[in-house]
mmCIF file of C-alpha atoms in Angstrom:
data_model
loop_
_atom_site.group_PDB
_atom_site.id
_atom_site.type_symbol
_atom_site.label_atom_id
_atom_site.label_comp_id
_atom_site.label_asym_id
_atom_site.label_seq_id
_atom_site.Cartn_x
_atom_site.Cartn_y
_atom_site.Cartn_z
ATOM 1 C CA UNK E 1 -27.986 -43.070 -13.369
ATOM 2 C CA UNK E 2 -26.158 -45.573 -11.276
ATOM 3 C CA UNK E 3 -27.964 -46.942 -8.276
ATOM 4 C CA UNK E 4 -24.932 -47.851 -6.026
ATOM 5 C CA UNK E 5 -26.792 -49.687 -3.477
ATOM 6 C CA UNK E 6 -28.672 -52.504 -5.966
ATOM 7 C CA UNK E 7 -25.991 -51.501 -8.904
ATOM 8 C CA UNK E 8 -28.991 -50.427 -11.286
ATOM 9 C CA UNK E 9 -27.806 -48.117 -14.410
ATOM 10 C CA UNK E 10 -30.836 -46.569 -16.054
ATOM 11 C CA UNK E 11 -30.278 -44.394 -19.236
ATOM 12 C CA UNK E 12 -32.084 -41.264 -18.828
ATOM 13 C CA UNK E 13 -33.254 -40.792 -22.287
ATOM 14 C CA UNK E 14 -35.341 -43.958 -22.189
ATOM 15 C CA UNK E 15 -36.702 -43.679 -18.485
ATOM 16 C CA UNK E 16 -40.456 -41.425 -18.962
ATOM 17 C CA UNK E 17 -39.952 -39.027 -16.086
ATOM 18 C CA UNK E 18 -36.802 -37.957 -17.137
ATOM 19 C CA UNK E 19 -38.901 -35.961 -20.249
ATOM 20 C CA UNK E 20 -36.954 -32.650 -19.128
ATOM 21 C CA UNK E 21 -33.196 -33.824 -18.901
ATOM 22 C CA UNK E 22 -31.522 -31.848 -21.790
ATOM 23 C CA UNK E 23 -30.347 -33.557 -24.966
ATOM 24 C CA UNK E 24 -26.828 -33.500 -25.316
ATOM 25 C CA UNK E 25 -25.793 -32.881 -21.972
ATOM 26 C CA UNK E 26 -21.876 -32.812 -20.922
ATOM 27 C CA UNK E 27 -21.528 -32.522 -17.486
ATOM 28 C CA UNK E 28 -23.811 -33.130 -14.505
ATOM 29 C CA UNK E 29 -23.328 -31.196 -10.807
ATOM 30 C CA UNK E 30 -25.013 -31.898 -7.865
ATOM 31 C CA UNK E 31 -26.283 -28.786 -4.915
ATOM 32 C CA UNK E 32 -29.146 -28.784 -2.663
ATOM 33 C CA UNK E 33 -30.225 -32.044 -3.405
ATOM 34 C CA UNK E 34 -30.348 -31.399 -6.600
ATOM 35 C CA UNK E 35 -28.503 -32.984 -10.224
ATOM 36 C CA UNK E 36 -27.850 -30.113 -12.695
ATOM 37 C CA UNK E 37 -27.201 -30.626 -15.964
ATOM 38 C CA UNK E 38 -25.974 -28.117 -18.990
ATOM 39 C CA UNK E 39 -28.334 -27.934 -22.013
ATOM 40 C CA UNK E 40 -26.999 -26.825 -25.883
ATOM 41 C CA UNK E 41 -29.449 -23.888 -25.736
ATOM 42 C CA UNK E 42 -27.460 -21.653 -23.144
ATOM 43 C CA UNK E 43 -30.095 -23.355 -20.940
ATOM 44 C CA UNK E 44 -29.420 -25.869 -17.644
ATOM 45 C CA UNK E 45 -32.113 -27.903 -15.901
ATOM 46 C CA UNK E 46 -31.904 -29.808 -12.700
ATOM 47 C CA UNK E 47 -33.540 -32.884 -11.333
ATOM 48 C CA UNK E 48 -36.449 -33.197 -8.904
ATOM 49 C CA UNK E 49 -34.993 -33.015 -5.190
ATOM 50 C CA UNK E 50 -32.520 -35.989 -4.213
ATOM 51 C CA UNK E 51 -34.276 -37.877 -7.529
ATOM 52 C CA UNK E 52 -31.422 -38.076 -10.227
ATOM 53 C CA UNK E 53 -34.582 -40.233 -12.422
ATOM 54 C CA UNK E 54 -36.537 -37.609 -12.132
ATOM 55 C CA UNK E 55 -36.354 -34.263 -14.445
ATOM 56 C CA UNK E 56 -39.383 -32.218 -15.303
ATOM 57 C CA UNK E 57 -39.444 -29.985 -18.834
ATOM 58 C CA UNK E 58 -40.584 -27.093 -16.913
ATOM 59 C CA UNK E 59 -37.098 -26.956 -14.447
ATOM 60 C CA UNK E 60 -34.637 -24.808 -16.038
ATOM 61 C CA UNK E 61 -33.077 -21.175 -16.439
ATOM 62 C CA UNK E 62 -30.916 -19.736 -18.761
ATOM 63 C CA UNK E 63 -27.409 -17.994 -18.552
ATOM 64 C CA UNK E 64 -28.230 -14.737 -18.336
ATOM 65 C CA UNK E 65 -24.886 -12.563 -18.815
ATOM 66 C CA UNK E 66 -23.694 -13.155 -22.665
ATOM 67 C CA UNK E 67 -24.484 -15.338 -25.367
ATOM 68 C CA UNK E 68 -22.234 -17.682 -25.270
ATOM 69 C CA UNK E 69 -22.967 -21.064 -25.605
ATOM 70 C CA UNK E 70 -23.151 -22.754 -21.758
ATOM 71 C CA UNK E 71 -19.819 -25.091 -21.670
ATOM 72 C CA UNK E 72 -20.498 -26.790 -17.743
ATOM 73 C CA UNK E 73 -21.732 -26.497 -15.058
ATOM 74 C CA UNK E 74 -19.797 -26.453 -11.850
ATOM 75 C CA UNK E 75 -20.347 -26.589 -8.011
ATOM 76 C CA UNK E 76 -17.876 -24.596 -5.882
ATOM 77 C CA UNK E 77 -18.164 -23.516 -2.225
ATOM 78 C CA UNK E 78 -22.039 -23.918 -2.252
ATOM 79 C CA UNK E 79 -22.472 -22.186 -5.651
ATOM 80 C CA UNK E 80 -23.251 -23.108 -8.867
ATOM 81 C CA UNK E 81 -21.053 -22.332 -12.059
ATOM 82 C CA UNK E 82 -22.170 -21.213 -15.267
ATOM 83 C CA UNK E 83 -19.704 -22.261 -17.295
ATOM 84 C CA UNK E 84 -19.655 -20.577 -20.841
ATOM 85 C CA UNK E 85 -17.214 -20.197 -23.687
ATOM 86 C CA UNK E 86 -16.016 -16.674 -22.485
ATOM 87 C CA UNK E 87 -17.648 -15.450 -19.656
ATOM 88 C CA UNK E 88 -18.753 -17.544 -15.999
ATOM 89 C CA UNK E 89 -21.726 -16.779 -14.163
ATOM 90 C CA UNK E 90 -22.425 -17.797 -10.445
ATOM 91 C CA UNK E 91 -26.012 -18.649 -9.221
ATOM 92 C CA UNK E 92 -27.039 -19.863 -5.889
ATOM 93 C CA UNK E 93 -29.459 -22.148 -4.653
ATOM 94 C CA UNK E 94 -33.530 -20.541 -4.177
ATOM 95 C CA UNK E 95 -36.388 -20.514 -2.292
ATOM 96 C CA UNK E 96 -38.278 -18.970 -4.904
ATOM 97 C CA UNK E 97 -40.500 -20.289 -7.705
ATOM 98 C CA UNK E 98 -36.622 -21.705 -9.012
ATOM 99 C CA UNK E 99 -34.541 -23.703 -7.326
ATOM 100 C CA UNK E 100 -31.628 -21.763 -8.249
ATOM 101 C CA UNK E 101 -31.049 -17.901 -8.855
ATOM 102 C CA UNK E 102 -28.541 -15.790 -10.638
ATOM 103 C CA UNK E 103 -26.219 -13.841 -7.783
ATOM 104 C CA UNK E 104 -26.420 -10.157 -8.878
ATOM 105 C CA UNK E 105 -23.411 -8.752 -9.801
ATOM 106 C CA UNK E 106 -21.143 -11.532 -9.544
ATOM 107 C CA UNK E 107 -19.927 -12.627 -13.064
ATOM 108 C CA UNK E 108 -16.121 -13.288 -14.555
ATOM 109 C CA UNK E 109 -15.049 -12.625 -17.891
ATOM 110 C CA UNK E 110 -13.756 -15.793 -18.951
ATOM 111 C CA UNK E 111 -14.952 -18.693 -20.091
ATOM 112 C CA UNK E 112 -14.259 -22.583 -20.280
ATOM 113 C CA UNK E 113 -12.165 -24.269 -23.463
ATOM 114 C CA UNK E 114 -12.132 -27.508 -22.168
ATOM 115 C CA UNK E 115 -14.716 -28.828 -19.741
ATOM 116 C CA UNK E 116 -12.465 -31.550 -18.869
ATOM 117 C CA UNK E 117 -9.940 -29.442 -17.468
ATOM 118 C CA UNK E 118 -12.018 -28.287 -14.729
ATOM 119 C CA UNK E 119 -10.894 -29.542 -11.286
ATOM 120 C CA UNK E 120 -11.288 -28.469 -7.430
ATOM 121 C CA UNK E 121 -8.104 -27.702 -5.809
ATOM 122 C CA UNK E 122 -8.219 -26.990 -2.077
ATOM 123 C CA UNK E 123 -10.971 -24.312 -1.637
ATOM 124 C CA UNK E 124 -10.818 -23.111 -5.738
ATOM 125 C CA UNK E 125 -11.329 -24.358 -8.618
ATOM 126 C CA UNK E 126 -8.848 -24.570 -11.669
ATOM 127 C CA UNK E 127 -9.492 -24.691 -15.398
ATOM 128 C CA UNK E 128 -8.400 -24.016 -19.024
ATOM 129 C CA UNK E 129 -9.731 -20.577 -20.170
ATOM 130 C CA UNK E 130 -10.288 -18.164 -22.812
ATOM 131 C CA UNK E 131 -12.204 -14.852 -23.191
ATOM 132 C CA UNK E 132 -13.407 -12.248 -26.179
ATOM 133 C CA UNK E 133 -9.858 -10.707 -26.678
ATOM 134 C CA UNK E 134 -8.969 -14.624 -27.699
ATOM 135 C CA UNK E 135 -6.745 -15.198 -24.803
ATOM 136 C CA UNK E 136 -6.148 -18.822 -23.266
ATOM 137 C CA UNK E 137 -4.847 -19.067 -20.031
ATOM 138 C CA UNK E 138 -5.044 -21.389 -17.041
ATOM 139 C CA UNK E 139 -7.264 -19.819 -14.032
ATOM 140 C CA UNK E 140 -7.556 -20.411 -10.746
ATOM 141 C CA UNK E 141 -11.583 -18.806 -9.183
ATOM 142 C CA UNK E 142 -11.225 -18.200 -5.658
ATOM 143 C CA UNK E 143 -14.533 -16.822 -4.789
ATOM 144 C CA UNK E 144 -15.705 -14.517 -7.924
ATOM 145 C CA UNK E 145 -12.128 -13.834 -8.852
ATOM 146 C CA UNK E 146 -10.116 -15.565 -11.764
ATOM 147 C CA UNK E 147 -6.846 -15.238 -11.001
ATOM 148 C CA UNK E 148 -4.144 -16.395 -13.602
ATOM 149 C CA UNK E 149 -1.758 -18.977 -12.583
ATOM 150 C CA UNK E 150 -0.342 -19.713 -15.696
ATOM 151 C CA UNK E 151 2.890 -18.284 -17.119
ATOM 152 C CA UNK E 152 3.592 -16.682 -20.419
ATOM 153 C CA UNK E 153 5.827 -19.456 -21.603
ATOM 154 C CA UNK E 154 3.253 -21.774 -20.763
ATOM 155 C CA UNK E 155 0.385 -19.911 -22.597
ATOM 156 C CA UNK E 156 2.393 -19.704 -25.643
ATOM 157 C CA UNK E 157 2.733 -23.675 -25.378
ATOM 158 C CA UNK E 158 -0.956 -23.679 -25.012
ATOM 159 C CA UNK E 159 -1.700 -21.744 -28.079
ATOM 160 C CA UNK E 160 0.026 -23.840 -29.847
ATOM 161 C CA UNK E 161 -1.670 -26.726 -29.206
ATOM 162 C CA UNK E 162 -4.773 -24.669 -29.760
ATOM 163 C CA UNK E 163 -6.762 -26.912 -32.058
ATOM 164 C CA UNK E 164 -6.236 -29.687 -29.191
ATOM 165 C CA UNK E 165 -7.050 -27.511 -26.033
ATOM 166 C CA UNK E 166 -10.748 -27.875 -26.038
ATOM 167 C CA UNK E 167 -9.744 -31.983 -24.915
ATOM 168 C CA UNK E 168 -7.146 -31.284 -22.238
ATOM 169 C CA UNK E 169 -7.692 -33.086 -19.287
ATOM 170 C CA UNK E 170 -6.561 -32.298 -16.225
ATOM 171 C CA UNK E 171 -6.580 -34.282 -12.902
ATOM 172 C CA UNK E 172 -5.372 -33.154 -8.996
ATOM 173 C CA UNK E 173 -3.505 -34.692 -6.422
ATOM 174 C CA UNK E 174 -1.341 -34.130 -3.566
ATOM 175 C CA UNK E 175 2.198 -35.768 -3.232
ATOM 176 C CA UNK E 176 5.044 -35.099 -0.792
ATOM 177 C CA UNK E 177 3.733 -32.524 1.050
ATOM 178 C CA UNK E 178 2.939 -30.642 -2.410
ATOM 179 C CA UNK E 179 -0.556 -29.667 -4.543
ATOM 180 C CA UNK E 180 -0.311 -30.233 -7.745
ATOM 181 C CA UNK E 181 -2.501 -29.524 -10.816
ATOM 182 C CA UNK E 182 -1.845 -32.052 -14.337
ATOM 183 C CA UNK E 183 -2.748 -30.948 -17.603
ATOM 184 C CA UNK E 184 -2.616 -32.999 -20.518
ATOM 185 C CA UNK E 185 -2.357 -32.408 -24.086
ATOM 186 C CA UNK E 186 -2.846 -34.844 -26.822
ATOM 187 C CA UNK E 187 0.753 -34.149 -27.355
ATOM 188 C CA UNK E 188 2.079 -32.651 -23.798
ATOM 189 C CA UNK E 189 1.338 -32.464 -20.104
ATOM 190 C CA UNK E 190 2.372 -29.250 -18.131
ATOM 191 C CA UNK E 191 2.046 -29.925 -14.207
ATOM 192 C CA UNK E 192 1.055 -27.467 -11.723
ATOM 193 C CA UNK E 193 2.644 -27.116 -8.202
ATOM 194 C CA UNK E 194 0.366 -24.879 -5.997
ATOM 195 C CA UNK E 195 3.123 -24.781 -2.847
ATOM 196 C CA UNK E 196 5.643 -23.268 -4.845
ATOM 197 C CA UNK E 197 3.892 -21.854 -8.241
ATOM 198 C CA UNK E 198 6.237 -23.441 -10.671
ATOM 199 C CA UNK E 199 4.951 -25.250 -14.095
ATOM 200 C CA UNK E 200 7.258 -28.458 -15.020
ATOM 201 C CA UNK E 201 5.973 -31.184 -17.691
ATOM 202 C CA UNK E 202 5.495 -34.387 -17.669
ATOM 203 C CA UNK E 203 6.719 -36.899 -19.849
ATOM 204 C CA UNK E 204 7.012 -40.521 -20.339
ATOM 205 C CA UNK E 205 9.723 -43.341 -21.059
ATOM 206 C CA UNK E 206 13.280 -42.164 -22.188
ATOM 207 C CA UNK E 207 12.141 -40.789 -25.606
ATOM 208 C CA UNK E 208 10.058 -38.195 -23.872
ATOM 209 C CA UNK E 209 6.834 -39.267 -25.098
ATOM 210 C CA UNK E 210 3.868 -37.822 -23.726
ATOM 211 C CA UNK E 211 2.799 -38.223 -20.109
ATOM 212 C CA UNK E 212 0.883 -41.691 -20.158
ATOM 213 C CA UNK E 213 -1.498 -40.795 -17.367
ATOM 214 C CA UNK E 214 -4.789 -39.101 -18.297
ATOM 215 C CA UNK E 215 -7.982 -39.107 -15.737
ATOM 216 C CA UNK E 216 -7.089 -39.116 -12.165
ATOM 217 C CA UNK E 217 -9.498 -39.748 -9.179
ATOM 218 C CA UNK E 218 -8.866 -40.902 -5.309
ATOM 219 C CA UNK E 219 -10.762 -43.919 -4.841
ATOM 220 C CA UNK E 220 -10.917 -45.415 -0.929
ATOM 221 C CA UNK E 221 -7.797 -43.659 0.190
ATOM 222 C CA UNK E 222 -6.024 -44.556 -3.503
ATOM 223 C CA UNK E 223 -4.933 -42.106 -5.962
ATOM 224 C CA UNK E 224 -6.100 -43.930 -9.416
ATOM 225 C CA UNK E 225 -4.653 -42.871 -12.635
ATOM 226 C CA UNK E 226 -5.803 -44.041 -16.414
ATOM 227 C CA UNK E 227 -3.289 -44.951 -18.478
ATOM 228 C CA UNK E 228 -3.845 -42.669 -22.229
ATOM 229 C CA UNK E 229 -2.824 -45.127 -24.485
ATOM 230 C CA UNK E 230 -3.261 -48.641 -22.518
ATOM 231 C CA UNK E 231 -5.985 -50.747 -20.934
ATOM 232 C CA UNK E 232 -4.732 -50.176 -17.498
ATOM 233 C CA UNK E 233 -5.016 -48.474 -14.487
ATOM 234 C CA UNK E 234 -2.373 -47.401 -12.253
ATOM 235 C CA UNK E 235 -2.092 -46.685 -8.401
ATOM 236 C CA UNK E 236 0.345 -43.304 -7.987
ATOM 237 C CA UNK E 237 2.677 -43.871 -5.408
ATOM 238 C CA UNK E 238 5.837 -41.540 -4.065
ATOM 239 C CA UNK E 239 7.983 -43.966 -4.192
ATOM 240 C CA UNK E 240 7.353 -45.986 -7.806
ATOM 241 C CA UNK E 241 10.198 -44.519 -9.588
ATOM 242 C CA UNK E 242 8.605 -45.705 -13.524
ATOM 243 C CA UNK E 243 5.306 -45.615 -14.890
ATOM 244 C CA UNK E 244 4.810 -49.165 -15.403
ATOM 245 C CA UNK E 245 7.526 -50.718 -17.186
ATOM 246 C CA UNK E 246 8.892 -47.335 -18.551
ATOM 247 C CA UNK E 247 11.493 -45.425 -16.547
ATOM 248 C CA UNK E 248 10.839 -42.141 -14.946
ATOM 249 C CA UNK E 249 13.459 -39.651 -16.697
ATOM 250 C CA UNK E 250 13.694 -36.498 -14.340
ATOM 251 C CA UNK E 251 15.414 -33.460 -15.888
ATOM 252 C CA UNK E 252 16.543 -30.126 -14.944
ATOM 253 C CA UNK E 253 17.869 -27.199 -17.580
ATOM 254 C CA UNK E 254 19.058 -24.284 -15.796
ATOM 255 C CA UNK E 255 18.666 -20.483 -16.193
ATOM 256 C CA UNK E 256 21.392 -19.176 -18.652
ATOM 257 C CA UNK E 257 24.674 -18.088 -17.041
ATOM 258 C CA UNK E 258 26.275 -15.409 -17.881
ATOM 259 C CA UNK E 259 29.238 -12.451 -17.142
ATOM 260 C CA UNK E 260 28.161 -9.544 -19.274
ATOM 261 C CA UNK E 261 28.607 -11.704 -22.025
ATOM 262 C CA UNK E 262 32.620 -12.074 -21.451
ATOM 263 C CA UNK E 263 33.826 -15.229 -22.680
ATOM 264 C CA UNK E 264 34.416 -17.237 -18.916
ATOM 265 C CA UNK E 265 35.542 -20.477 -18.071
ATOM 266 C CA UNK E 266 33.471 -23.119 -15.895
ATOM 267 C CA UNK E 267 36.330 -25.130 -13.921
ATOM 268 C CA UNK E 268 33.783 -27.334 -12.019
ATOM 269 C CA UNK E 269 29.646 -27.516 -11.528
ATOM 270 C CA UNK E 270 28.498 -29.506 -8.184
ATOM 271 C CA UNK E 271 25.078 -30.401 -7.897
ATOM 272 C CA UNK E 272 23.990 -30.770 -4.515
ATOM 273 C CA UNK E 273 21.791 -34.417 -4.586
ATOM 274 C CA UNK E 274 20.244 -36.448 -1.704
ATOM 275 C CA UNK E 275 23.375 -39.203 -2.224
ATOM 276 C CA UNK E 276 23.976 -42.567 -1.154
ATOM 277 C CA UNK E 277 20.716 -43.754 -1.938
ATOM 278 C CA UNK E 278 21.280 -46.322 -4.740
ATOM 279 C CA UNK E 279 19.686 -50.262 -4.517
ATOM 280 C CA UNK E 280 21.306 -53.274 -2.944
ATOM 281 C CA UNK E 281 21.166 -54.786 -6.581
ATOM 282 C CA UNK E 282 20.671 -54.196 -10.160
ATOM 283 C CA UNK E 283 19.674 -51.029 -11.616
ATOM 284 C CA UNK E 284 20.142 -47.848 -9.334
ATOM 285 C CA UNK E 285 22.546 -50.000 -7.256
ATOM 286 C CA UNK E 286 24.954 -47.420 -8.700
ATOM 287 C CA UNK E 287 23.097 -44.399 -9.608
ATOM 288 C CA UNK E 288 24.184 -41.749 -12.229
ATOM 289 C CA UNK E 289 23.492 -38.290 -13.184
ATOM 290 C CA UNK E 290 24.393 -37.183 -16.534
ATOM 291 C CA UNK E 291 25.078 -33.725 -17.550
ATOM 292 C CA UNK E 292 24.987 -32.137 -21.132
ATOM 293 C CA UNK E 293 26.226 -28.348 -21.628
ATOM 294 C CA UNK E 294 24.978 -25.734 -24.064
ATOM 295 C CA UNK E 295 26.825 -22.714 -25.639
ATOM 296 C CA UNK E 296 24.207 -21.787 -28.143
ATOM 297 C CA UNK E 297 20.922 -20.969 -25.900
ATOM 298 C CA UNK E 298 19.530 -24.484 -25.885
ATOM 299 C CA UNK E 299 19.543 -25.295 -29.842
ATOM 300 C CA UNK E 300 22.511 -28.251 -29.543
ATOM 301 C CA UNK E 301 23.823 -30.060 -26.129
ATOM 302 C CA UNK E 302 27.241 -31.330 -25.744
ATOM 303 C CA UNK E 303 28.408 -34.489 -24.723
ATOM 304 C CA UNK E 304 26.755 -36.428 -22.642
ATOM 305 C CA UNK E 305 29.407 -36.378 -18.968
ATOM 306 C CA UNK E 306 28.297 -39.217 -16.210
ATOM 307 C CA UNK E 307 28.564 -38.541 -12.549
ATOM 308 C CA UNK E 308 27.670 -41.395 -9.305
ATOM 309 C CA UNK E 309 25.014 -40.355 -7.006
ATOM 310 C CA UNK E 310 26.610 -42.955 -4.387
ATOM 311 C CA UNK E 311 26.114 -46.430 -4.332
ATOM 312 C CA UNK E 312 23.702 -47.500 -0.849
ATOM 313 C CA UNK E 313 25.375 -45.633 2.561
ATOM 314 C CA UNK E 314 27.774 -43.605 0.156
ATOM 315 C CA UNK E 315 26.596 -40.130 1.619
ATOM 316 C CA UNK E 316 29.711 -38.320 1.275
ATOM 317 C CA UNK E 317 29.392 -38.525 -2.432
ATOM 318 C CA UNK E 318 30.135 -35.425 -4.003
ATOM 319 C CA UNK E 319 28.542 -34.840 -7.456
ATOM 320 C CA UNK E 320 30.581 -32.559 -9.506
ATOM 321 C CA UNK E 321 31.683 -32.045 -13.237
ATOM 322 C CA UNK E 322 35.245 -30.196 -13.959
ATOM 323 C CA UNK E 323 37.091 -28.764 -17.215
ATOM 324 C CA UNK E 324 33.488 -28.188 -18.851
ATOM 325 C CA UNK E 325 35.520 -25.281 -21.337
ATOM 326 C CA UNK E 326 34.727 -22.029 -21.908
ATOM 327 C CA UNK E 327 32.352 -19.575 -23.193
ATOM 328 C CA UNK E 328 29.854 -16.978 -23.386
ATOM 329 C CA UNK E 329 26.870 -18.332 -22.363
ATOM 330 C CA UNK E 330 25.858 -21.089 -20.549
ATOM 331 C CA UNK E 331 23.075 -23.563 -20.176
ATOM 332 C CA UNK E 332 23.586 -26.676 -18.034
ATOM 333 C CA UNK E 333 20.969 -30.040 -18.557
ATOM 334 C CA UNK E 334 21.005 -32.445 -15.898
ATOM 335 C CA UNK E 335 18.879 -36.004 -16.098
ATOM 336 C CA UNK E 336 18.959 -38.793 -14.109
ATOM 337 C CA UNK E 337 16.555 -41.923 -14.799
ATOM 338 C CA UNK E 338 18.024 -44.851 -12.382
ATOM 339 C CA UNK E 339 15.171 -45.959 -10.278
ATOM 340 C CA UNK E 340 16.269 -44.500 -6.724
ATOM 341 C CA UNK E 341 14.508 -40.970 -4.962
ATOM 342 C CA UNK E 342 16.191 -37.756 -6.872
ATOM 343 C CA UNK E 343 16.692 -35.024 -4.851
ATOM 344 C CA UNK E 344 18.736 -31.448 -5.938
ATOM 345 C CA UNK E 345 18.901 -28.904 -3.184
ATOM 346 C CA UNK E 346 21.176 -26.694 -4.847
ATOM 347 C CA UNK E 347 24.556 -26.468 -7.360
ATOM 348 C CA UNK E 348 27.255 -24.129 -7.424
ATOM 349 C CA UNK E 349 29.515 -22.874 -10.285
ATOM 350 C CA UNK E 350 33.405 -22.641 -9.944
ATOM 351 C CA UNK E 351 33.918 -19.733 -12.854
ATOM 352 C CA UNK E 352 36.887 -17.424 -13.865
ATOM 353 C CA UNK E 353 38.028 -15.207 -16.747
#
């Protein structure tokens, strides 16, 4: 416990009237003036009122619903959340003989896999979850409803990674007018946009490593962000176009294109970018775009083609690749990693027999 006005830290397990705060407690919430912890024993116990020192062996309940083992505990819209390994109970606070009380009825039938993907976006809360059936998906509670937000291209990537899920961390933040929700593997990190419901991933540096960012918090009007494999800390800005002293690669693959599976020839592809927005000097004082096609569903790319985005005031700069061949099917890959803003409004195909 961290007194933030004298900066004392006192260790619960070696302060006397903190006898009843459980052994091996994970995660700590705080409603009605009240700390609540999760026990091992399906059990969770809270603190005597506004007295996070204080913790008496006779304040706890147990989940009630299944017998899962209790994963967190969670406060959302003046409710607490039993967190289990398949199933979620919501309790409320009491004026009875305990402070808090189960709310009849109200239960959801998934659980937590990772406690650390738990995070409050807007007026829900979003996690990492699995039930009995063995299904992991990512959920969104809105009240007593879980509703899933993930799709099924992004649940297969989850399973997966199953043996790693139960450490995915996740973090929330708002940037250009967008909501997003970050998840990160030990290997990947799939990101979340709320405003239009689409699931991209993050990586890092022009190999593709892994997204280097892992815990995220707003401190004094500054998003914060941990770096995963460094001893730093970074501040997340819109416009810091690298993560550090790695470049930012942003990528697009589009849907396959197709004409009932007639071979057809692509004459010209224009991408439709924000131009003329290149540096005074150095890199991105001449920004590219590089295209790569497919002809075999994504297995092998082509040649890597180079296109300018417009040097600084350019903004008639059309962006457009011609003679790209012919074919059955078509995949197009488009990356860009020069340190200017990259924005695609729309492309358009010029395609014949």
């Amino acid at each position: 416990v961290v007194n933030t006005a004298t900066g004392t830290v006192t260790t619960l397990s070696s302060h006397a009237p903190a006898a009843g705060f459980p052994n091996g407690a994970t995660t700590v919430s705080y409603l009605a003036s009240r700390f609540i912890a999760n026990g091992q024993d399906g059990r969770f116990y809270w603190s005597a009122l506004n007295d996070g020192l204080s913790w008496s062996t006779l304040d706890f309940a147990s989940a009630e619903l299944a017998p899962d083992n209790l994963v967190a505990t969670w406060v959302s819209n003046g409710q607490l959340l039993l967190m289990g390994e398949y199933t979620t109970e919501f309790w409320a606070p009491s004026t009875g003989s305990a402070a808090f009380a189960r709310v009849s009825g109200a239960a959801a039938p998934w659980g937590l896999l990772s406690p650390w993907s738990l995070k409050r976006v807007g007026s829900g809360t979003i996690f990492l979850g699995r039930n009995y059936q063995g299904d992991t998906k990512v959920l969104m509670l809105n009240g007593y409803d879980a509703q899933v937000i993930s799709t099924p291209n992004v649940e297969s990537r989850i399973q997966a990674a199953q043996e790693s899920a139960g450490v995915a961390v996740a973090m929330s933040f708002a940037s250009g007018g967008h909501t997003f929700y970050r998840l990160r593997f030990p290997s990947f990190t799939l990101r979340y946009d709320l405003t239009t419901n689409a699931w991209d991933e993050d990586t890092t540096g022009p190999d593709g490593a892994n997204f280097c960012g892992e815990h995220g918090a707003l401190i004094n009007g500054a998003f914060l962000v941990s770096d995963a494999s460094r001893s730093k800390i970074y501040y997340q800005q819109e416009d810091a176009y690298a993560d550090y002293d790695r470049p930012i690669v942003r990528e697009v693959v589009t849907r396959h294109t197709f004409s009932d599976y007639d071979r057809t020839t692509v004459d010209k592809l224009g991408v439709d970018f924000e131009t003329g927005i290149g540096l005074v000097s150095g890199q991105g004082s001449n920004p590219m775009a590089m295209l790569q096609v497919s002809r075999d569903n994504g297995r092998t790319w082509g040649n890597e083609m180079w296109a300018s985005v417009g040097a600084l005031g350019k903004y008639l700069t059309r962006v457009w690749w011609t003679r790209l061949g012919r074919s059955r099917d078509w995949l197009f890959r488009i990356k860009m990693s020069d340190p200017v803003r990259t924005i695609i409004c729309g492309a358009s195909l010029k395609v014949r027999p």
